[in-house]
Tab-separated table of C-alpha atoms in Angstrom:
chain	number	residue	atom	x	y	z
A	1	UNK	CA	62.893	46.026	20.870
A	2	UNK	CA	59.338	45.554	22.266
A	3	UNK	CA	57.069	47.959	21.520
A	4	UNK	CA	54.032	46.605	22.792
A	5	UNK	CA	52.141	44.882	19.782
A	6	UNK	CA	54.505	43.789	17.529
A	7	UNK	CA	52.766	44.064	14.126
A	8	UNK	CA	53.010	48.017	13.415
A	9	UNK	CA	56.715	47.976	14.801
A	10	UNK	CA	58.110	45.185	12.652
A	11	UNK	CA	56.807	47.177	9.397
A	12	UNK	CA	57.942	50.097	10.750
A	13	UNK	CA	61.222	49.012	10.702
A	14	UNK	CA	61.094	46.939	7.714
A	15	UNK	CA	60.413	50.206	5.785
A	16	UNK	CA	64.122	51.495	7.510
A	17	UNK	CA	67.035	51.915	4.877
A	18	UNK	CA	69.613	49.256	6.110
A	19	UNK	CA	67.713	46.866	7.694
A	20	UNK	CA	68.429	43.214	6.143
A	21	UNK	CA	65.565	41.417	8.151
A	22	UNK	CA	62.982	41.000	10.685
A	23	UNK	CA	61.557	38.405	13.037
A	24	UNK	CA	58.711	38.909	15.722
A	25	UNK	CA	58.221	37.046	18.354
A	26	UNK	CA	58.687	36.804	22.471
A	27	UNK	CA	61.458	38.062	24.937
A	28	UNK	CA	62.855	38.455	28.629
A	29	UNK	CA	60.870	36.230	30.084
A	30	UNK	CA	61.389	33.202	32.232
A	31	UNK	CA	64.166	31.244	31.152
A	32	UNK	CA	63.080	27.519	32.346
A	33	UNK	CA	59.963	25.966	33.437
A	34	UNK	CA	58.844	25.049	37.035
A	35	UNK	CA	56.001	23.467	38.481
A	36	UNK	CA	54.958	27.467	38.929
A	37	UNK	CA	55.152	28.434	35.710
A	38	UNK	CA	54.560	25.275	33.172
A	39	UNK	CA	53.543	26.954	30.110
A	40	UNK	CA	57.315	28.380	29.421
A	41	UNK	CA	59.279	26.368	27.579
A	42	UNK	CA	61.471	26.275	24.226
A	43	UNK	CA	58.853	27.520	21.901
A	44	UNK	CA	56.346	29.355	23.577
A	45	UNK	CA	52.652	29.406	21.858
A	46	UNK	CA	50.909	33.102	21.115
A	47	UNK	CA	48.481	31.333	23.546
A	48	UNK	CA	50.555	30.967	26.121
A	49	UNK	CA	52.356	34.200	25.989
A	50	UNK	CA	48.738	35.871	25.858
A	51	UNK	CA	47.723	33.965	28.968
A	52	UNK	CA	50.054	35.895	31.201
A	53	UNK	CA	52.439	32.999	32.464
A	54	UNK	CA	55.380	32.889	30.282
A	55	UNK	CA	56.475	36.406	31.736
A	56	UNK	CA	57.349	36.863	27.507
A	57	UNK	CA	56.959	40.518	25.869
A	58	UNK	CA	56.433	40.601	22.289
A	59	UNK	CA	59.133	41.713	20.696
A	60	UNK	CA	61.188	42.409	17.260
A	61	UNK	CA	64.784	41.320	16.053
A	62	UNK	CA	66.328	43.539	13.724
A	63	UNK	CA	68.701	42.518	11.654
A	64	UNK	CA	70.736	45.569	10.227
A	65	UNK	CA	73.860	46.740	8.442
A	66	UNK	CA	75.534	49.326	10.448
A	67	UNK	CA	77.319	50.803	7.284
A	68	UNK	CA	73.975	51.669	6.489
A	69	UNK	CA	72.346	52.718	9.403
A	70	UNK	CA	72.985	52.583	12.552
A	71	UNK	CA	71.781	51.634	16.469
A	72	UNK	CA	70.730	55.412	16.880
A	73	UNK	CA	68.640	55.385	13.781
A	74	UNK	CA	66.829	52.493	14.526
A	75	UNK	CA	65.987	53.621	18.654
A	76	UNK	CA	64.763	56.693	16.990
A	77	UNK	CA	62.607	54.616	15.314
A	78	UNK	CA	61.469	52.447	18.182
A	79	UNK	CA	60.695	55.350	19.980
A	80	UNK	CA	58.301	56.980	17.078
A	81	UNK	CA	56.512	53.752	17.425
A	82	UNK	CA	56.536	54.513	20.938
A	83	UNK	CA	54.757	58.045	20.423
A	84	UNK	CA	52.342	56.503	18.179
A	85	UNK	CA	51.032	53.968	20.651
A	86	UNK	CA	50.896	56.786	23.111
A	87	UNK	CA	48.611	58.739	20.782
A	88	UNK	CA	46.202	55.806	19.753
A	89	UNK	CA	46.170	54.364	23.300
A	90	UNK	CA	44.703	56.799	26.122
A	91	UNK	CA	46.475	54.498	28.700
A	92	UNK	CA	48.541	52.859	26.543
A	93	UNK	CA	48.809	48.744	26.421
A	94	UNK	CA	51.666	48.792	28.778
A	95	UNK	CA	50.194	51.370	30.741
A	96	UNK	CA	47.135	49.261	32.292
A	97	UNK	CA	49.443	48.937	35.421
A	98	UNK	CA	50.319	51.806	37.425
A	99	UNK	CA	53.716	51.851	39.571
A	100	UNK	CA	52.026	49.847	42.511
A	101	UNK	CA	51.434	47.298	39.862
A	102	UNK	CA	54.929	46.886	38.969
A	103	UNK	CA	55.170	42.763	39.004
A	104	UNK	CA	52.164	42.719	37.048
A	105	UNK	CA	53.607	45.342	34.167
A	106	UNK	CA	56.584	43.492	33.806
A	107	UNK	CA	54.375	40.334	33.211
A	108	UNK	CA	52.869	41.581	30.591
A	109	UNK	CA	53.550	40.814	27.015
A	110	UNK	CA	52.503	44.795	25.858
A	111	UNK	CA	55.243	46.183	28.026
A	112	UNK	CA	58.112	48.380	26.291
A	113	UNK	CA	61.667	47.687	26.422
A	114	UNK	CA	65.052	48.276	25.153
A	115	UNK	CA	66.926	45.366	24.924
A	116	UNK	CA	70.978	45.555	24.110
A	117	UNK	CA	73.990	43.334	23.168
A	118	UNK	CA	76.393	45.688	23.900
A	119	UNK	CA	77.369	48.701	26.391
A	120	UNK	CA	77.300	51.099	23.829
A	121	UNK	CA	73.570	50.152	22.854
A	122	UNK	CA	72.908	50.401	26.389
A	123	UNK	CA	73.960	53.944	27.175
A	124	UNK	CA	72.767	54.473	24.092
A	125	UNK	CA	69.100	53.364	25.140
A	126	UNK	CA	69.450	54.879	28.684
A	127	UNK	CA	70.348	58.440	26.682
A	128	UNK	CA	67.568	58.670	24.255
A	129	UNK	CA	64.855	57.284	26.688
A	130	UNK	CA	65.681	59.040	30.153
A	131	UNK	CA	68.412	61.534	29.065
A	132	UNK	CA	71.145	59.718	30.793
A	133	UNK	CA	74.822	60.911	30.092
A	134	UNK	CA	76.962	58.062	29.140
A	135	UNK	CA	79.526	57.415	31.929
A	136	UNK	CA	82.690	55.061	32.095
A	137	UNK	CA	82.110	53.914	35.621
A	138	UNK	CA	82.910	50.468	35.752
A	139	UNK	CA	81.282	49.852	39.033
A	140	UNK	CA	78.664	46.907	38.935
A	141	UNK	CA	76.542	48.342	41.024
A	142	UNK	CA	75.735	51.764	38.571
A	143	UNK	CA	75.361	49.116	35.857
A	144	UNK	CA	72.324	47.571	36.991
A	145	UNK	CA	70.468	50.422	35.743
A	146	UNK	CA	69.664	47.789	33.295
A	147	UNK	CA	67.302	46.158	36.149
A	148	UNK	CA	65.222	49.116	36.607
A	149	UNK	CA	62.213	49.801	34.833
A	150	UNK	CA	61.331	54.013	34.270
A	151	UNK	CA	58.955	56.061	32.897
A	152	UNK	CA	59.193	57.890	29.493
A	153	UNK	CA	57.429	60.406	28.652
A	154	UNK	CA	57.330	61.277	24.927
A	155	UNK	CA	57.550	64.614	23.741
A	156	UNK	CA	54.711	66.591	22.785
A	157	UNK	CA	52.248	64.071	24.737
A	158	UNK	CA	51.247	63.818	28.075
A	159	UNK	CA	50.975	60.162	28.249
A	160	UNK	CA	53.817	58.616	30.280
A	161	UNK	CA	55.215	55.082	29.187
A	162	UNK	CA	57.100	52.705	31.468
A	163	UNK	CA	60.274	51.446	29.388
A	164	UNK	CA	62.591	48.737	30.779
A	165	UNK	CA	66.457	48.650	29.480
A	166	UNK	CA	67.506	44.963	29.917
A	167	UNK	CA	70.273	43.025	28.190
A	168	UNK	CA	69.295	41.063	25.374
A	169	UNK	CA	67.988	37.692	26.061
A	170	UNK	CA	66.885	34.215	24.453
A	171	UNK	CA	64.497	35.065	21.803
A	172	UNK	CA	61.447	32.652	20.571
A	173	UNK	CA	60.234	33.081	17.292
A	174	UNK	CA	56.408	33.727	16.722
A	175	UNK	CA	53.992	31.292	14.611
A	176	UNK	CA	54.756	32.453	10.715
A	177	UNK	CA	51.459	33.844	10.598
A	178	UNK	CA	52.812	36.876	12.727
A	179	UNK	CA	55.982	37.322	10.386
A	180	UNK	CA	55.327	40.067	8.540
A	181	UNK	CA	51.581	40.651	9.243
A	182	UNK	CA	50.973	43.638	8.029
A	183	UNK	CA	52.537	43.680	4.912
A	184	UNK	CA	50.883	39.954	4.019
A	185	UNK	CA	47.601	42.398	5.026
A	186	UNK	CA	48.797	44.732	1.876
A	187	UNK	CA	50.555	47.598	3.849
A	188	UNK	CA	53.692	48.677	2.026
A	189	UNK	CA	57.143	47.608	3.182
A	190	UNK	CA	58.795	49.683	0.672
A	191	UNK	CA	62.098	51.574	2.072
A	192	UNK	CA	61.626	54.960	3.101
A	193	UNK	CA	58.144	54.686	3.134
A	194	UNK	CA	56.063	57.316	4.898
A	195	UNK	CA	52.660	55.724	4.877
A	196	UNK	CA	50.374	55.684	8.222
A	197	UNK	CA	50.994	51.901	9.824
A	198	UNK	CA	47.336	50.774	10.782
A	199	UNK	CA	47.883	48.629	13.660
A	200	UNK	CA	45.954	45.599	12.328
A	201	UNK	CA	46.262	45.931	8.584
């Protein structure tokens, strides 16, 4: 999942019944470097990712056992991370680019995405965030829905956020200093914890 800043969303899930474990770091970016882009390569700096030219979103791996809860319960609560960055952010991180700015939003390491091993994930993703019905067309061409990138609008809120649903790719973990920030800042990570997440601990 990327959620924009990574921080409040790993805790946020760390607190979730069920899930084993947690990693932050970057995603869905450019997969090999060229002379136009020489700051990607296996293990992307903070630095570099914040610079612009990786093409990396920050993101967080969730580890989870689906006896205990499943992909549903842990979109639902992506997306309440979602909601809260729309409240504390008037244009939201991922929101500094409007539609006409679309190569630049998907550039930057704020943006918001859904990212899926599986099918079911995907319609999943695709059903929660835009109300898509699930469908068992097998025609390649409906399933690069994946490709496009669409606005969310959470309820309650008037703040639209653009959301891309993507198939999971290579993951980089972040420097150790971003595992677990928040709680290392004294936030609880107890389970089923309802405390308010402050964004930088």
């Amino acid at each position: 999942f990327a959620l924009g800043c990574f921080w409040g969303a790993e805790l946020a899930f760390m607190r979730t019944p069920g899930v084993a474990g947690t990693r932050v770091g970057y995603t869905r970016g450019g997969e090999t470097t060229t002379q136009e882009n020489p700051h990607h390569h296996d293990s992307p700096s903070y630095d570099e990712v914040c610079a612009g030219k990786t093409g990396l979103a920050e993101a967080i791996l969730v580890l989870y056992d689906p006896d205990l809860v499943s992909y549903r319960e842990l979109a639902d609560v992506a997306l309440e991370r979602l909601k809260v960055e729309s409240r504390a952010q008037p244009v939201g991180l991922a929101a500094l680019f409007d539609d006409e700015d679309d190569e630049d939003w998907g550039k930057s390491q704020y943006r918001h995405g859904f990212y899926f091993h599986t099918e079911e994930q995907r319609g999943m993703a695709k059903q929660i965030l835009f109300n898509d019905e699930e469908d068992d067309d097998d025609d390649e061409e409906n399933k690069e829905i994946e490709d496009e990138r669409r606005i969310f609008t959470p309820p309650s809120y008037k703040i639209k956020e653009k959301v891309e649903v993507k198939p999971a790719s290579t993951f980089y973990e972040a420097e150790e200093y971003h595992q677990q920030y928040l709680l290392k800042g004294g936030q609880s990570a107890r389970k089923g914890c309802k405390e308010t997440i402050r964004c930088f601990g």
